[in-house]
Tab-separated table of N, CA and C in Angstrom:
chain	number	residue	atom	x	y	z
E	1	UNK	N	-41.975	-62.987	-49.758
E	1	UNK	CA	-42.133	-61.817	-48.912
E	1	UNK	C	-41.126	-60.759	-49.350
E	2	UNK	N	-41.583	-59.544	-49.493
E	2	UNK	CA	-40.713	-58.441	-49.902
E	2	UNK	C	-40.607	-57.463	-48.743
E	3	UNK	N	-39.396	-57.301	-48.205
E	3	UNK	CA	-39.173	-56.458	-47.034
E	3	UNK	C	-38.767	-55.058	-47.451
E	4	UNK	N	-39.451	-54.058	-46.926
E	4	UNK	CA	-39.101	-52.660	-47.159
E	4	UNK	C	-38.402	-52.058	-45.949
E	5	UNK	N	-38.222	-52.855	-44.909
E	5	UNK	CA	-37.545	-52.404	-43.697
E	5	UNK	C	-36.111	-52.912	-43.724
E	6	UNK	N	-35.252	-52.349	-42.893
E	6	UNK	CA	-33.875	-52.861	-42.825
E	6	UNK	C	-33.864	-54.355	-42.500
E	7	UNK	N	-32.948	-55.069	-43.135
E	7	UNK	CA	-32.797	-56.493	-42.855
E	7	UNK	C	-31.333	-56.792	-42.565
E	8	UNK	N	-31.125	-57.862	-41.837
E	8	UNK	CA	-29.781	-58.263	-41.449
E	8	UNK	C	-29.532	-59.692	-41.897
E	9	UNK	N	-28.274	-59.983	-42.149
E	9	UNK	CA	-27.895	-61.361	-42.454
E	9	UNK	C	-26.720	-61.744	-41.577
E	10	UNK	N	-26.619	-63.028	-41.315
E	10	UNK	CA	-25.473	-63.557	-40.582
E	10	UNK	C	-25.144	-64.925	-41.157
E	11	UNK	N	-23.897	-65.102	-41.496
E	11	UNK	CA	-23.404	-66.366	-42.017
E	11	UNK	C	-22.369	-66.894	-41.037
E	12	UNK	N	-22.580	-68.112	-40.556
E	12	UNK	CA	-21.605	-68.748	-39.675
E	12	UNK	C	-20.669	-69.580	-40.542
E	13	UNK	N	-19.385	-69.321	-40.415
E	13	UNK	CA	-18.368	-69.936	-41.266
E	13	UNK	C	-17.408	-70.737	-40.397
E	14	UNK	N	-17.227	-71.990	-40.743
E	14	UNK	CA	-16.230	-72.829	-40.071
E	14	UNK	C	-15.064	-73.021	-41.045
E	15	UNK	N	-13.953	-72.280	-40.853
E	15	UNK	CA	-12.815	-72.399	-41.773
E	15	UNK	C	-12.182	-73.786	-41.708
E	16	UNK	N	-11.659	-74.223	-42.832
E	16	UNK	CA	-10.864	-75.454	-42.839
E	16	UNK	C	-9.554	-75.180	-42.114
E	17	UNK	N	-9.074	-76.171	-41.395
E	17	UNK	CA	-7.813	-76.038	-40.676
E	17	UNK	C	-6.701	-75.684	-41.653
E	18	UNK	N	-5.926	-74.669	-41.301
E	18	UNK	CA	-4.826	-74.219	-42.140
E	18	UNK	C	-5.219	-73.197	-43.188
E	19	UNK	N	-6.507	-72.916	-43.326
E	19	UNK	CA	-6.986	-71.962	-44.331
E	19	UNK	C	-7.401	-70.634	-43.714
E	20	UNK	N	-7.245	-70.482	-42.412
E	20	UNK	CA	-7.772	-69.309	-41.715
E	20	UNK	C	-7.210	-67.986	-42.240
E	21	UNK	N	-5.911	-67.890	-42.401
E	21	UNK	CA	-5.301	-66.619	-42.823
E	21	UNK	C	-5.757	-66.224	-44.225
E	22	UNK	N	-5.703	-67.168	-45.148
E	22	UNK	CA	-6.104	-66.860	-46.521
E	22	UNK	C	-7.590	-66.528	-46.600
E	23	UNK	N	-8.411	-67.306	-45.912
E	23	UNK	CA	-9.849	-67.048	-45.917
E	23	UNK	C	-10.154	-65.683	-45.302
E	24	UNK	N	-9.507	-65.368	-44.186
E	24	UNK	CA	-9.729	-64.075	-43.539
E	24	UNK	C	-9.398	-62.912	-44.452
E	25	UNK	N	-8.283	-63.007	-45.162
E	25	UNK	CA	-7.881	-61.931	-46.073
E	25	UNK	C	-8.876	-61.780	-47.226
E	26	UNK	N	-9.325	-62.896	-47.785
E	26	UNK	CA	-10.283	-62.840	-48.892
E	26	UNK	C	-11.615	-62.244	-48.446
E	27	UNK	N	-12.103	-62.685	-47.286
E	27	UNK	CA	-13.381	-62.156	-46.803
E	27	UNK	C	-13.252	-60.683	-46.430
E	28	UNK	N	-12.121	-60.285	-45.854
E	28	UNK	CA	-11.918	-58.863	-45.538
E	28	UNK	C	-12.052	-57.998	-46.792
E	29	UNK	N	-11.502	-58.457	-47.915
E	29	UNK	CA	-11.632	-57.712	-49.173
E	29	UNK	C	-13.088	-57.624	-49.611
E	30	UNK	N	-13.823	-58.731	-49.455
E	30	UNK	CA	-15.232	-58.733	-49.840
E	30	UNK	C	-16.062	-57.837	-48.921
E	31	UNK	N	-15.735	-57.824	-47.639
E	31	UNK	CA	-16.436	-56.962	-46.680
E	31	UNK	C	-16.224	-55.495	-47.048
E	32	UNK	N	-15.001	-55.140	-47.422
E	32	UNK	CA	-14.723	-53.762	-47.838
E	32	UNK	C	-15.597	-53.366	-49.026
E	33	UNK	N	-15.758	-54.275	-49.979
E	33	UNK	CA	-16.618	-54.002	-51.130
E	33	UNK	C	-18.080	-53.875	-50.742
E	34	UNK	N	-18.531	-54.727	-49.846
E	34	UNK	CA	-19.926	-54.669	-49.399
E	34	UNK	C	-20.217	-53.345	-48.712
E	35	UNK	N	-19.277	-52.868	-47.936
E	35	UNK	CA	-19.476	-51.598	-47.223
E	35	UNK	C	-19.674	-50.429	-48.184
E	36	UNK	N	-19.130	-50.537	-49.384
E	36	UNK	CA	-19.272	-49.475	-50.386
E	36	UNK	C	-20.528	-49.651	-51.238
E	37	UNK	N	-21.206	-50.783	-51.103
E	37	UNK	CA	-22.388	-51.063	-51.923
E	37	UNK	C	-23.561	-50.180	-51.497
E	38	UNK	N	-24.350	-49.715	-52.468
E	38	UNK	CA	-25.529	-48.914	-52.128
E	38	UNK	C	-26.462	-49.693	-51.196
E	39	UNK	N	-26.889	-49.053	-50.133
E	39	UNK	CA	-27.836	-49.674	-49.213
E	39	UNK	C	-27.220	-50.473	-48.089
E	40	UNK	N	-25.892	-50.638	-48.095
E	40	UNK	CA	-25.239	-51.363	-47.002
E	40	UNK	C	-25.131	-50.438	-45.794
E	41	UNK	N	-25.715	-50.860	-44.696
E	41	UNK	CA	-25.649	-50.083	-43.459
E	41	UNK	C	-24.481	-50.528	-42.589
E	42	UNK	N	-24.129	-51.815	-42.686
E	42	UNK	CA	-23.033	-52.366	-41.876
E	42	UNK	C	-22.648	-53.716	-42.463
E	43	UNK	N	-21.355	-54.022	-42.447
E	43	UNK	CA	-20.869	-55.340	-42.834
E	43	UNK	C	-19.568	-55.585	-42.087
E	44	UNK	N	-19.446	-56.768	-41.495
E	44	UNK	CA	-18.232	-57.071	-40.737
E	44	UNK	C	-18.011	-58.575	-40.656
E	45	UNK	N	-16.749	-58.933	-40.501
E	45	UNK	CA	-16.363	-60.314	-40.231
E	45	UNK	C	-15.864	-60.377	-38.800
E	46	UNK	N	-16.432	-61.277	-38.023
E	46	UNK	CA	-15.975	-61.528	-36.658
E	46	UNK	C	-15.277	-62.882	-36.687
E	47	UNK	N	-13.941	-62.847	-36.718
E	47	UNK	CA	-13.149	-64.086	-36.762
E	47	UNK	C	-12.859	-64.518	-35.330
E	48	UNK	N	-13.319	-65.711	-34.984
E	48	UNK	CA	-13.136	-66.207	-33.622
E	48	UNK	C	-12.191	-67.402	-33.635
E	49	UNK	N	-11.682	-67.737	-32.462
E	49	UNK	CA	-10.707	-68.819	-32.335
E	49	UNK	C	-11.315	-70.005	-31.599
E	50	UNK	N	-10.492	-71.025	-31.389
E	50	UNK	CA	-10.869	-72.210	-30.618
E	50	UNK	C	-12.046	-72.969	-31.214
E	51	UNK	N	-12.103	-73.042	-32.531
E	51	UNK	CA	-13.139	-73.821	-33.189
E	51	UNK	C	-14.498	-73.156	-33.272
E	52	UNK	N	-14.621	-71.942	-32.747
E	52	UNK	CA	-15.890	-71.215	-32.836
E	52	UNK	C	-16.082	-70.725	-34.274
E	53	UNK	N	-17.320	-70.757	-34.777
E	53	UNK	CA	-17.528	-70.283	-36.148
E	53	UNK	C	-17.273	-68.785	-36.262
E	54	UNK	N	-16.753	-68.395	-37.416
E	54	UNK	CA	-16.633	-66.985	-37.729
E	54	UNK	C	-18.028	-66.486	-38.090
E	55	UNK	N	-18.250	-65.199	-37.928
E	55	UNK	CA	-19.541	-64.612	-38.253
E	55	UNK	C	-19.354	-63.521	-39.302
E	56	UNK	N	-20.035	-63.666	-40.415
E	56	UNK	CA	-20.082	-62.624	-41.436
E	56	UNK	C	-21.451	-61.976	-41.292
E	57	UNK	N	-21.463	-60.729	-40.822
E	57	UNK	CA	-22.710	-60.054	-40.487
E	57	UNK	C	-22.893	-58.817	-41.352
E	58	UNK	N	-24.136	-58.561	-41.719
E	58	UNK	CA	-24.428	-57.366	-42.488
E	58	UNK	C	-25.816	-56.849	-42.200
E	59	UNK	N	-25.993	-55.583	-42.461
E	59	UNK	CA	-27.287	-54.930	-42.314
E	59	UNK	C	-27.505	-54.078	-43.561
E	60	UNK	N	-28.715	-54.169	-44.116
E	60	UNK	CA	-29.018	-53.509	-45.382
E	60	UNK	C	-30.277	-52.663	-45.251
E	61	UNK	N	-30.327	-51.591	-46.031
E	61	UNK	CA	-31.447	-50.646	-45.999
E	61	UNK	C	-32.779	-51.357	-46.219
E	62	UNK	N	-32.814	-52.269	-47.174
E	62	UNK	CA	-34.035	-53.015	-47.473
E	62	UNK	C	-33.672	-54.233	-48.318
E	63	UNK	N	-34.676	-55.018	-48.650
E	63	UNK	CA	-34.454	-56.242	-49.411
E	63	UNK	C	-33.850	-55.959	-50.784
E	64	UNK	N	-34.299	-54.905	-51.446
E	64	UNK	CA	-33.767	-54.590	-52.775
E	64	UNK	C	-32.260	-54.355	-52.733
E	65	UNK	N	-31.792	-53.642	-51.716
E	65	UNK	CA	-30.353	-53.381	-51.591
E	65	UNK	C	-29.584	-54.686	-51.405
E	66	UNK	N	-30.116	-55.576	-50.580
E	66	UNK	CA	-29.448	-56.856	-50.354
E	66	UNK	C	-29.465	-57.710	-51.618
E	67	UNK	N	-30.595	-57.767	-52.302
E	67	UNK	CA	-30.680	-58.561	-53.532
E	67	UNK	C	-29.762	-58.007	-54.618
E	68	UNK	N	-29.655	-56.681	-54.707
E	68	UNK	CA	-28.729	-56.083	-55.671
E	68	UNK	C	-27.297	-56.504	-55.361
E	69	UNK	N	-26.940	-56.521	-54.084
E	69	UNK	CA	-25.592	-56.957	-53.705
E	69	UNK	C	-25.402	-58.443	-54.000
E	70	UNK	N	-26.425	-59.248	-53.735
E	70	UNK	CA	-26.329	-60.687	-54.011
E	70	UNK	C	-26.049	-60.960	-55.488
E	71	UNK	N	-26.447	-60.050	-56.363
E	71	UNK	CA	-26.264	-60.241	-57.805
E	71	UNK	C	-24.890	-59.796	-58.302
E	72	UNK	N	-24.052	-59.253	-57.431
E	72	UNK	CA	-22.749	-58.742	-57.865
E	72	UNK	C	-21.723	-59.861	-58.012
E	73	UNK	N	-20.716	-59.644	-58.856
E	73	UNK	CA	-19.637	-60.632	-58.988
E	73	UNK	C	-18.902	-60.877	-57.670
E	74	UNK	N	-18.835	-59.863	-56.804
E	74	UNK	CA	-18.156	-60.037	-55.516
E	74	UNK	C	-18.811	-61.130	-54.695
E	75	UNK	N	-20.131	-61.153	-54.677
E	75	UNK	CA	-20.802	-62.168	-53.877
E	75	UNK	C	-20.643	-63.541	-54.511
E	76	UNK	N	-20.611	-63.605	-55.826
E	76	UNK	CA	-20.367	-64.883	-56.490
E	76	UNK	C	-18.972	-65.384	-56.145
E	77	UNK	N	-18.008	-64.477	-56.052
E	77	UNK	CA	-16.658	-64.843	-55.642
E	77	UNK	C	-16.661	-65.370	-54.214
E	78	UNK	N	-17.473	-64.782	-53.344
E	78	UNK	CA	-17.570	-65.260	-51.966
E	78	UNK	C	-17.970	-66.731	-51.947
E	79	UNK	N	-18.915	-67.112	-52.776
E	79	UNK	CA	-19.325	-68.511	-52.842
E	79	UNK	C	-18.169	-69.425	-53.196
E	80	UNK	N	-17.373	-69.035	-54.170
E	80	UNK	CA	-16.219	-69.839	-54.566
E	80	UNK	C	-15.180	-69.907	-53.451
E	81	UNK	N	-14.946	-68.783	-52.783
E	81	UNK	CA	-13.985	-68.731	-51.681
E	81	UNK	C	-14.420	-69.671	-50.563
E	82	UNK	N	-15.692	-69.602	-50.210
E	82	UNK	CA	-16.187	-70.426	-49.115
E	82	UNK	C	-16.112	-71.908	-49.449
E	83	UNK	N	-16.390	-72.275	-50.682
E	83	UNK	CA	-16.297	-73.685	-51.076
E	83	UNK	C	-14.882	-74.221	-50.928
E	84	UNK	N	-13.896	-73.401	-51.221
E	84	UNK	CA	-12.497	-73.834	-51.163
E	84	UNK	C	-11.922	-73.828	-49.752
E	85	UNK	N	-12.404	-72.953	-48.889
E	85	UNK	CA	-11.739	-72.728	-47.605
E	85	UNK	C	-12.579	-73.034	-46.370
E	86	UNK	N	-13.810	-73.525	-46.547
E	86	UNK	CA	-14.678	-73.770	-45.392
E	86	UNK	C	-15.067	-75.235	-45.301
E	87	UNK	N	-15.295	-75.672	-44.071
E	87	UNK	CA	-15.788	-77.036	-43.880
E	87	UNK	C	-17.288	-77.064	-43.658
E	88	UNK	N	-17.898	-75.939	-43.212
E	88	UNK	CA	-19.356	-75.860	-43.105
E	88	UNK	C	-19.804	-74.406	-43.011
E	89	UNK	N	-21.073	-74.192	-43.386
E	89	UNK	CA	-21.684	-72.860	-43.380
E	89	UNK	C	-23.122	-72.979	-42.899
E	90	UNK	N	-23.623	-71.938	-42.274
E	90	UNK	CA	-25.050	-71.822	-41.985
E	90	UNK	C	-25.355	-70.344	-41.844
E	91	UNK	N	-26.600	-69.976	-42.042
E	91	UNK	CA	-26.918	-68.565	-41.925
E	91	UNK	C	-28.376	-68.279	-42.148
E	92	UNK	N	-28.702	-66.987	-42.124
E	92	UNK	CA	-30.073	-66.578	-42.324
E	92	UNK	C	-30.199	-65.084	-42.513
E	93	UNK	N	-31.427	-64.680	-42.855
E	93	UNK	CA	-31.762	-63.280	-43.071
E	93	UNK	C	-32.996	-62.978	-42.232
E	94	UNK	N	-32.976	-61.847	-41.535
E	94	UNK	CA	-34.122	-61.457	-40.712
E	94	UNK	C	-34.408	-59.977	-40.890
E	95	UNK	N	-35.674	-59.606	-40.680
E	95	UNK	CA	-36.004	-58.188	-40.631
E	95	UNK	C	-35.441	-57.623	-39.344
E	96	UNK	N	-35.046	-56.375	-39.367
E	96	UNK	CA	-34.518	-55.727	-38.175
E	96	UNK	C	-35.656	-55.423	-37.212
E	97	UNK	N	-35.439	-55.744	-35.938
E	97	UNK	CA	-36.434	-55.465	-34.916
E	97	UNK	C	-36.071	-54.210	-34.145
E	98	UNK	N	-37.080	-53.464	-33.757
E	98	UNK	CA	-36.886	-52.320	-32.874
E	98	UNK	C	-36.558	-52.874	-31.494
E	99	UNK	N	-35.386	-52.552	-30.979
E	99	UNK	CA	-34.940	-53.111	-29.705
E	99	UNK	C	-35.825	-52.677	-28.540
E	100	UNK	N	-36.435	-51.517	-28.624
E	100	UNK	CA	-37.267	-51.028	-27.525
E	100	UNK	C	-38.614	-51.739	-27.462
E	101	UNK	N	-39.199	-52.021	-28.637
E	101	UNK	CA	-40.542	-52.603	-28.652
E	101	UNK	C	-40.553	-54.079	-28.990
E	102	UNK	N	-39.470	-54.577	-29.603
E	102	UNK	CA	-39.446	-55.971	-30.035
E	102	UNK	C	-40.246	-56.210	-31.299
E	103	UNK	N	-40.682	-55.137	-31.959
E	103	UNK	CA	-41.460	-55.250	-33.191
E	103	UNK	C	-40.588	-54.916	-34.389
E	104	UNK	N	-41.032	-55.369	-35.548
E	104	UNK	CA	-40.311	-55.062	-36.781
E	104	UNK	C	-40.251	-53.561	-36.947
E	105	UNK	N	-39.031	-53.053	-37.176
E	105	UNK	CA	-38.832	-51.600	-37.312
E	105	UNK	C	-39.414	-51.103	-38.606
């Protein structure tokens, strides 16, 4: 499926104990780069406490913009960072819905 509408992604990250500060700093740098990428509408890290997963959230103009970002060295670095500093990950990509109608925007 090829999406021409805005799409969003969310990655749930469970940091390894004792790795929170280093992981947060590394992801913050990657988020800054994503925000400068063509087609990025929003990117943020929501770091939570008490064992709650962190959320890496982004919104992109369309699928092409997201795929172009996925091909960058920065995103490949994210994979390496997560392998070293996380105990589990989960996530997904969805088309953006119009909040008023509940339909794909």
